[in-house]
CSV table of C-alpha atoms and ligand atoms in Angstrom, one decimal:
chain,number,residue,atom,x,y,z
A,1,UNK,CA,0.4,-92.8,-16.5
A,2,UNK,CA,2.6,-93.9,-19.4
A,3,UNK,CA,1.5,-93.0,-23.0
A,4,UNK,CA,1.8,-96.0,-25.4
A,5,UNK,CA,3.6,-94.1,-28.1
A,6,UNK,CA,2.6,-95.6,-31.5
A,7,UNK,CA,4.6,-93.0,-33.4
A,8,UNK,CA,7.9,-93.8,-31.7
A,9,UNK,CA,7.3,-97.6,-31.7
A,10,UNK,CA,6.2,-97.8,-35.3
A,11,UNK,CA,9.3,-95.7,-36.3
A,12,UNK,CA,11.5,-98.2,-34.4
A,13,UNK,CA,9.9,-101.2,-36.0
A,14,UNK,CA,10.0,-99.6,-39.5
A,15,UNK,CA,13.7,-99.1,-39.0
A,16,UNK,CA,14.1,-102.8,-38.1
A,17,UNK,CA,12.1,-103.7,-41.2
A,18,UNK,CA,14.3,-101.5,-43.4
A,19,UNK,CA,17.4,-103.3,-42.1
A,20,UNK,CA,15.9,-106.7,-42.8
A,21,UNK,CA,15.0,-105.6,-46.3
A,22,UNK,CA,18.6,-104.4,-46.8
A,23,UNK,CA,19.8,-107.8,-45.7
A,24,UNK,CA,17.5,-109.6,-48.1
A,25,UNK,CA,18.7,-107.5,-51.0
A,26,UNK,CA,22.4,-108.0,-50.0
A,27,UNK,CA,21.7,-111.8,-50.1
A,28,UNK,CA,20.6,-111.5,-53.7
A,29,UNK,CA,16.8,-111.6,-53.0
A,30,UNK,CA,14.3,-109.1,-54.1
A,31,UNK,CA,12.5,-106.7,-51.8
A,32,UNK,CA,9.1,-107.8,-50.2
A,33,UNK,CA,6.2,-106.9,-52.5
A,34,UNK,CA,2.8,-105.9,-51.2
A,35,UNK,CA,-0.1,-105.5,-53.6
A,36,UNK,CA,-3.3,-103.7,-52.7
A,37,UNK,CA,-6.6,-103.9,-54.7
A,38,UNK,CA,-8.7,-100.8,-54.4
A,39,UNK,CA,-12.3,-100.8,-55.8
A,40,UNK,CA,-14.1,-97.5,-56.4
A,41,UNK,CA,-13.0,-94.1,-55.0
A,42,UNK,CA,-13.9,-94.2,-51.3
A,43,UNK,CA,-11.9,-91.3,-49.7
A,44,UNK,CA,-10.9,-93.2,-46.5
A,45,UNK,CA,-9.9,-96.3,-48.5
A,46,UNK,CA,-7.8,-94.1,-50.8
A,47,UNK,CA,-6.0,-92.6,-47.7
A,48,UNK,CA,-5.4,-96.0,-46.1
A,49,UNK,CA,-4.0,-97.5,-49.3
A,50,UNK,CA,-1.8,-94.5,-49.9
A,51,UNK,CA,-0.4,-94.6,-46.4
A,52,UNK,CA,0.3,-98.3,-46.7
A,53,UNK,CA,2.2,-97.7,-50.0
A,54,UNK,CA,4.1,-94.8,-48.4
A,55,UNK,CA,5.2,-97.1,-45.5
A,56,UNK,CA,6.3,-99.7,-48.0
A,57,UNK,CA,8.5,-97.2,-49.7
A,58,UNK,CA,10.0,-96.1,-46.4
A,59,UNK,CA,11.2,-99.6,-45.5
A,60,UNK,CA,12.3,-100.5,-49.1
A,61,UNK,CA,9.4,-102.8,-49.9
A,62,UNK,CA,7.8,-102.8,-53.4
A,63,UNK,CA,4.1,-101.9,-53.4
A,64,UNK,CA,1.6,-101.9,-56.2
A,65,UNK,CA,-2.0,-100.7,-56.2
A,66,UNK,CA,-4.5,-102.4,-58.6
A,67,UNK,CA,-7.5,-100.1,-59.1
A,68,UNK,CA,-10.9,-101.2,-60.3
A,69,UNK,CA,-14.0,-99.1,-61.0
A,70,UNK,CA,-16.9,-99.3,-58.6
A,71,UNK,CA,-18.8,-101.3,-61.2
A,72,UNK,CA,-16.2,-104.1,-61.5
A,73,UNK,CA,-17.9,-107.5,-61.5
A,74,UNK,CA,-17.2,-110.0,-58.8
A,75,UNK,CA,-15.9,-112.5,-61.4
A,76,UNK,CA,-13.4,-110.0,-62.8
A,77,UNK,CA,-12.2,-109.1,-59.3
A,78,UNK,CA,-11.8,-112.8,-58.3
A,79,UNK,CA,-9.9,-113.4,-61.6
A,80,UNK,CA,-7.4,-110.7,-60.7
A,81,UNK,CA,-6.9,-112.2,-57.2
A,82,UNK,CA,-6.2,-115.6,-58.7
A,83,UNK,CA,-3.7,-114.0,-61.1
A,84,UNK,CA,-1.9,-112.4,-58.1
A,85,UNK,CA,-2.0,-115.7,-56.2
A,86,UNK,CA,0.0,-117.2,-59.0
A,87,UNK,CA,2.4,-114.3,-59.4
A,88,UNK,CA,5.7,-115.2,-57.8
A,89,UNK,CA,6.8,-111.5,-57.8
A,90,UNK,CA,4.0,-110.6,-55.3
A,91,UNK,CA,4.3,-111.8,-51.7
A,92,UNK,CA,1.3,-110.3,-50.0
A,93,UNK,CA,-2.2,-109.2,-51.2
A,94,UNK,CA,-4.8,-107.0,-49.5
A,95,UNK,CA,-8.2,-106.1,-50.8
A,96,UNK,CA,-9.2,-102.8,-49.2
A,97,UNK,CA,-12.6,-102.8,-47.5
A,98,UNK,CA,-15.4,-101.8,-47.8
A,99,UNK,CA,-16.3,-103.3,-51.2
A,100,UNK,CA,-19.4,-102.4,-53.3
A,101,UNK,CA,-22.5,-104.2,-52.2
A,102,UNK,CA,-22.7,-106.5,-55.3
A,103,UNK,CA,-19.4,-108.1,-54.3
A,104,UNK,CA,-19.4,-110.9,-51.8
A,105,UNK,CA,-16.6,-110.1,-49.3
A,106,UNK,CA,-16.4,-113.6,-47.9
A,107,UNK,CA,-15.8,-115.0,-51.4
A,108,UNK,CA,-13.0,-112.4,-52.0
A,109,UNK,CA,-11.4,-113.2,-48.7
A,110,UNK,CA,-11.4,-116.9,-49.4
A,111,UNK,CA,-10.0,-116.5,-52.9
A,112,UNK,CA,-6.8,-115.0,-51.6
A,113,UNK,CA,-4.2,-117.7,-51.1
A,114,UNK,CA,-3.7,-118.1,-47.3
A,115,UNK,CA,0.1,-117.8,-48.0
A,116,UNK,CA,-0.4,-114.3,-49.4
A,117,UNK,CA,-3.2,-113.2,-47.0
A,118,UNK,CA,-1.2,-110.7,-45.1
A,119,UNK,CA,-4.4,-109.1,-43.7
A,120,UNK,CA,-5.0,-112.5,-41.9
A,121,UNK,CA,-8.7,-112.6,-42.7
A,122,UNK,CA,-8.8,-116.0,-44.6
A,123,UNK,CA,-10.4,-118.7,-42.5
A,124,UNK,CA,-7.2,-120.8,-42.7
A,125,UNK,CA,-5.3,-118.0,-41.0
A,126,UNK,CA,-8.1,-117.4,-38.5
A,127,UNK,CA,-8.2,-121.1,-37.7
A,128,UNK,CA,-4.5,-121.3,-37.3
A,129,UNK,CA,-4.5,-118.3,-35.0
A,130,UNK,CA,-7.2,-120.0,-32.8
A,131,UNK,CA,-4.9,-123.0,-32.6
A,132,UNK,CA,-1.8,-121.0,-31.7
A,133,UNK,CA,-0.1,-122.0,-35.0
A,134,UNK,CA,2.1,-119.8,-37.1
A,135,UNK,CA,-0.2,-117.6,-39.2
A,136,UNK,CA,-0.8,-114.0,-40.4
A,137,UNK,CA,-2.4,-112.2,-37.5
A,138,UNK,CA,-4.8,-109.4,-38.6
A,139,UNK,CA,-2.8,-106.1,-38.7
A,140,UNK,CA,-4.6,-104.2,-35.9
A,141,UNK,CA,-4.6,-107.0,-33.3
A,142,UNK,CA,-1.0,-107.7,-34.3
A,143,UNK,CA,-0.1,-104.0,-33.8
A,144,UNK,CA,-1.7,-104.1,-30.3
A,145,UNK,CA,0.3,-107.3,-29.4
A,146,UNK,CA,3.6,-105.7,-30.5
A,147,UNK,CA,2.7,-102.6,-28.4
A,148,UNK,CA,2.0,-104.7,-25.2
A,149,UNK,CA,5.2,-106.7,-25.8
A,150,UNK,CA,7.5,-103.8,-26.5
A,151,UNK,CA,6.3,-101.9,-23.4
A,152,UNK,CA,6.6,-105.2,-21.5
A,153,UNK,CA,3.1,-105.0,-20.1
A,154,UNK,CA,2.2,-107.9,-17.9
A,155,UNK,CA,-0.9,-109.7,-19.2
A,156,UNK,CA,-0.8,-113.2,-17.6
A,157,UNK,CA,-3.7,-113.7,-15.2
A,158,UNK,CA,-5.2,-110.3,-16.0
A,159,UNK,CA,-8.8,-109.6,-16.9
A,160,UNK,CA,-9.0,-108.3,-20.4
A,161,UNK,CA,-12.2,-106.7,-21.6
A,162,UNK,CA,-12.7,-106.2,-25.3
A,163,UNK,CA,-15.4,-103.8,-26.5
A,164,UNK,CA,-16.4,-105.0,-30.0
A,165,UNK,CA,-16.5,-108.3,-31.8
A,166,UNK,CA,-15.7,-107.5,-35.4
A,167,UNK,CA,-13.7,-110.0,-37.5
A,168,UNK,CA,-10.9,-107.5,-38.0
A,169,UNK,CA,-10.4,-106.2,-34.5
A,170,UNK,CA,-12.5,-107.3,-31.5
A,171,UNK,CA,-12.8,-111.0,-32.2
A,172,UNK,CA,-9.2,-111.7,-33.2
A,173,UNK,CA,-7.8,-109.6,-30.4
A,174,UNK,CA,-9.9,-111.4,-27.8
A,175,UNK,CA,-8.6,-114.8,-29.1
A,176,UNK,CA,-5.0,-113.5,-28.9
A,177,UNK,CA,-5.4,-112.2,-25.4
A,178,UNK,CA,-6.8,-115.6,-24.3
A,179,UNK,CA,-4.1,-117.7,-25.9
A,180,UNK,CA,-1.5,-119.4,-23.9
A,181,UNK,CA,1.2,-117.0,-25.0
A,182,UNK,CA,2.8,-113.6,-24.2
A,183,UNK,CA,1.0,-111.3,-24.7
A,184,UNK,CA,-2.0,-113.4,-23.7
A,185,UNK,CA,-3.0,-115.7,-20.9
A,186,UNK,CA,-5.7,-113.3,-19.9
A,187,UNK,CA,-9.2,-114.0,-18.8
A,188,UNK,CA,-11.2,-112.4,-21.6
A,189,UNK,CA,-14.6,-110.9,-21.7
A,190,UNK,CA,-16.0,-109.8,-25.1
A,191,UNK,CA,-18.7,-107.1,-25.0
A,192,UNK,CA,-20.9,-106.0,-27.9
A,193,UNK,CA,-24.1,-104.1,-28.5
A,194,UNK,CA,-26.2,-106.8,-26.8
A,195,UNK,CA,-24.1,-106.8,-23.6
A,196,UNK,CA,-26.0,-106.0,-20.4
A,197,UNK,CA,-24.3,-104.1,-17.6
A,198,UNK,CA,-21.4,-103.2,-19.8
A,199,UNK,CA,-20.1,-100.6,-17.4
A,200,UNK,CA,-19.9,-103.0,-14.6
A,201,UNK,CA,-17.8,-105.3,-16.8
A,202,UNK,CA,-15.4,-102.6,-18.0
A,203,UNK,CA,-14.8,-101.5,-14.4
A,204,UNK,CA,-13.3,-105.0,-13.7
A,205,UNK,CA,-10.9,-104.7,-16.6
A,206,UNK,CA,-7.1,-104.7,-16.0
A,207,UNK,CA,-6.8,-104.3,-19.7
A,208,UNK,CA,-9.5,-102.6,-21.7
A,209,UNK,CA,-9.4,-102.7,-25.5
A,210,UNK,CA,-12.0,-100.4,-27.1
A,211,UNK,CA,-12.9,-101.2,-30.7
A,212,UNK,CA,-16.5,-99.9,-31.2
A,213,UNK,CA,-16.3,-96.9,-33.5
A,214,UNK,CA,-18.2,-94.8,-31.0
A,215,UNK,CA,-16.3,-91.6,-30.2
A,216,UNK,CA,-15.6,-91.0,-26.5
A,217,UNK,CA,-17.7,-94.0,-25.5
A,218,UNK,CA,-15.4,-95.1,-22.6
A,219,UNK,CA,-15.9,-92.6,-19.7
A,220,UNK,CA,-13.9,-92.1,-16.6
A,221,UNK,CA,-16.3,-94.0,-14.3
A,222,UNK,CA,-16.1,-97.1,-16.6
A,223,UNK,CA,-12.4,-97.6,-16.0
A,224,UNK,CA,-10.6,-99.1,-13.0
A,225,UNK,CA,-7.7,-97.2,-11.4
A,226,UNK,CA,-4.4,-98.4,-12.9
A,227,UNK,CA,-6.0,-100.1,-16.0
A,228,UNK,CA,-4.2,-100.4,-19.3
A,229,UNK,CA,-6.4,-98.8,-22.0
A,230,UNK,CA,-6.0,-99.5,-25.7
A,231,UNK,CA,-8.1,-97.3,-27.9
A,232,UNK,CA,-8.6,-98.7,-31.4
A,233,UNK,CA,-11.4,-96.3,-32.5
A,234,UNK,CA,-10.9,-94.0,-35.4
A,235,UNK,CA,-13.9,-91.8,-36.2
A,236,UNK,CA,-13.9,-88.5,-38.0
A,237,UNK,CA,-15.9,-86.0,-36.0
A,238,UNK,CA,-16.7,-82.3,-36.9
A,239,UNK,CA,-14.2,-79.9,-35.3
A,240,UNK,CA,-13.9,-76.1,-35.2
A,241,UNK,CA,-10.3,-76.4,-34.1
A,242,UNK,CA,-8.9,-77.8,-37.4
A,243,UNK,CA,-8.6,-76.4,-40.9
A,244,UNK,CA,-10.2,-79.5,-42.4
A,245,UNK,CA,-13.3,-79.1,-40.2
A,246,UNK,CA,-12.9,-82.5,-38.6
A,247,UNK,CA,-10.7,-84.4,-36.2
A,248,UNK,CA,-10.0,-88.0,-35.5
A,249,UNK,CA,-11.6,-89.3,-32.3
A,250,UNK,CA,-11.0,-92.5,-30.4
A,251,UNK,CA,-13.5,-94.6,-28.5
A,252,UNK,CA,-12.1,-93.4,-25.2
A,253,UNK,CA,-12.7,-90.1,-23.5
A,254,UNK,CA,-8.9,-89.6,-23.2
A,255,UNK,CA,-8.9,-86.3,-21.4
A,256,UNK,CA,-10.9,-87.7,-18.4
A,257,UNK,CA,-9.7,-91.3,-18.5
A,258,UNK,CA,-5.9,-91.0,-19.0
A,259,UNK,CA,-5.0,-89.9,-15.4
A,260,UNK,CA,-6.6,-93.2,-14.1
A,261,UNK,CA,-4.6,-95.5,-16.3
A,262,UNK,CA,-1.2,-97.1,-15.9
A,263,UNK,CA,-0.8,-97.1,-19.7
A,264,UNK,CA,-3.0,-95.6,-22.4
A,265,UNK,CA,-2.8,-95.2,-26.2
A,266,UNK,CA,-3.5,-91.7,-27.7
A,267,UNK,CA,-5.7,-91.2,-30.8
A,268,UNK,CA,-4.2,-90.4,-33.2
A,269,UNK,CA,-0.6,-91.6,-32.6
A,270,UNK,CA,-1.5,-95.0,-31.1
A,271,UNK,CA,-2.9,-98.2,-32.5
A,272,UNK,CA,-3.4,-96.8,-36.1
A,273,UNK,CA,0.3,-96.5,-36.7
A,274,UNK,CA,0.9,-99.9,-35.2
A,275,UNK,CA,-1.6,-101.4,-37.6
A,276,UNK,CA,0.5,-100.4,-40.6
A,277,UNK,CA,3.6,-102.0,-39.2
A,278,UNK,CA,1.6,-105.1,-38.4
A,279,UNK,CA,0.8,-105.4,-42.1
A,280,UNK,CA,4.4,-104.7,-43.1
A,281,UNK,CA,5.7,-107.4,-40.7
A,282,UNK,CA,3.3,-109.9,-42.2
A,283,UNK,CA,4.5,-108.9,-45.7
A,284,UNK,CA,8.1,-109.6,-44.7
A,285,UNK,CA,7.1,-112.9,-43.2
A,286,UNK,CA,5.4,-113.8,-46.5
A,287,UNK,CA,8.4,-112.7,-48.6
A,288,UNK,CA,10.7,-114.9,-46.5
A,289,UNK,CA,8.1,-117.8,-46.7
A,290,UNK,CA,8.6,-118.3,-43.0
A,291,UNK,CA,5.2,-119.9,-42.4
A,292,UNK,CA,4.9,-123.6,-43.4
A,293,UNK,CA,1.2,-123.9,-44.3
B,1,NAP,P1,-17.4,-102.7,-36.5
B,1,NAP,O1,-17.2,-103.8,-37.5
B,1,NAP,O2,-18.4,-101.6,-36.8
B,1,NAP,O3,-17.7,-103.4,-35.1
B,1,NAP,C1,-18.0,-102.6,-34.0
B,1,NAP,C2,-18.3,-103.5,-32.8
B,1,NAP,O4,-18.6,-102.7,-31.7
B,1,NAP,C3,-19.4,-104.5,-33.0
B,1,NAP,O5,-19.1,-105.7,-32.5
B,1,NAP,C4,-20.6,-103.8,-32.2
B,1,NAP,O6,-21.5,-104.8,-31.6
B,1,NAP,C5,-19.8,-103.1,-31.1
B,1,NAP,N1,-20.5,-102.0,-30.6
B,1,NAP,C6,-20.9,-100.9,-31.3
B,1,NAP,N2,-21.5,-100.0,-30.5
B,1,NAP,C7,-21.6,-100.6,-29.3
B,1,NAP,C8,-22.1,-100.2,-28.0
B,1,NAP,N3,-22.7,-99.0,-27.9
B,1,NAP,N4,-22.0,-101.0,-27.0
B,1,NAP,C9,-21.3,-102.2,-27.1
B,1,NAP,N5,-20.8,-102.6,-28.3
B,1,NAP,C10,-21.0,-101.8,-29.4
B,1,NAP,O7,-16.0,-101.9,-36.3
B,1,NAP,P2,-14.5,-102.3,-36.4
B,1,NAP,O8,-14.2,-102.5,-37.8
B,1,NAP,O9,-14.2,-103.4,-35.4
B,1,NAP,O10,-13.8,-101.0,-35.9
B,1,NAP,C11,-14.0,-100.4,-34.7
B,1,NAP,C12,-13.3,-99.1,-34.6
B,1,NAP,O11,-12.0,-99.3,-34.8
B,1,NAP,C13,-13.8,-98.1,-35.7
B,1,NAP,O12,-13.7,-96.8,-35.1
B,1,NAP,C14,-12.7,-98.3,-36.7
B,1,NAP,O13,-12.5,-97.1,-37.5
B,1,NAP,C15,-11.5,-98.5,-35.8
B,1,NAP,N6,-10.4,-99.2,-36.5
B,1,NAP,C16,-9.2,-98.8,-36.3
B,1,NAP,C17,-8.1,-99.4,-36.8
B,1,NAP,C18,-6.7,-98.9,-36.5
B,1,NAP,O14,-5.8,-99.2,-37.2
B,1,NAP,N7,-6.6,-98.1,-35.4
B,1,NAP,C19,-8.3,-100.6,-37.6
B,1,NAP,C20,-9.6,-101.1,-37.7
B,1,NAP,C21,-10.6,-100.4,-37.2
B,1,NAP,P3,-22.4,-105.8,-32.5
B,1,NAP,O15,-21.5,-106.9,-33.0
B,1,NAP,O16,-23.4,-106.3,-31.5
B,1,NAP,O17,-23.0,-105.0,-33.6
């Protein structure tokens, strides 16, 4: 069993991003600039935005956080997004989810200029991804692709089973794994809460990508011998072993599944760290205006 080490890999990619930033500065350009909009004071959102800003600092990117109170109107939020769309000093914009219920997330997503949509959620980027055209790929699926690529894991002709069909993980990763590309060229099955015989399907997976948000859901008897298992799940569960009183749990019962796998990601230390570098890579691409929309 080989551990897919997100910590080592993300450090490697960050070092490459830092070198590229240095080259940009040496050529007289400014550093890539990622802006994040944070609405309200959700603890998890605060942590995610802070870690994205920290990663920007580590590779020499500029980052800014625009904060709004929970009560901000949709109109005011959209106005800010349009302002950032027009600001040539900002390359990429993300709006941290979840948003308060009175704000229409789809409207927010579609207001971000596709050229600055480094989260890859705008329908233009999703459509371009479907058609295998240059685009911003959502950060978590992008992180998974980089992981498969850098570990040179064979994907062509394999059966990839994806657990979950969300717009941010399950659905885009299933498209990427089915595309005529490397990584890709898989036969893909997408499972969700209405799937019958889910365990029979997971047992057929050469590659199993779990993105449900259900701690320890994937058990030993659901995994084929020699499978590649990618665990996207991040759920806080109560724990007596930690000072904070909780620990992060993945969707895979790692302790019992790992010995059956050819490769497996740990949680934490796997996909989560790759997600941040996915976002950073998109921001660099935006700064270099590499995609011709
Ligand atoms: P989500 O929007 O809640 O989607 C969960 C998906 O799993 C849904 O499609 C749901 O099916 C399916 N599902 C839930 N329970 C199921 C069950 N018992 N059997 C079969 N399917 C089931 O979640 P998400 O945003 O994709 O996130 C999934 C997990 O990944 C969460 O733990 C999240 O924290 C984590 N995550 C991690 C990263 C990272 O960087 N590592 C990034 C994003 C998300 P239905 O569609 O039928 O409801």
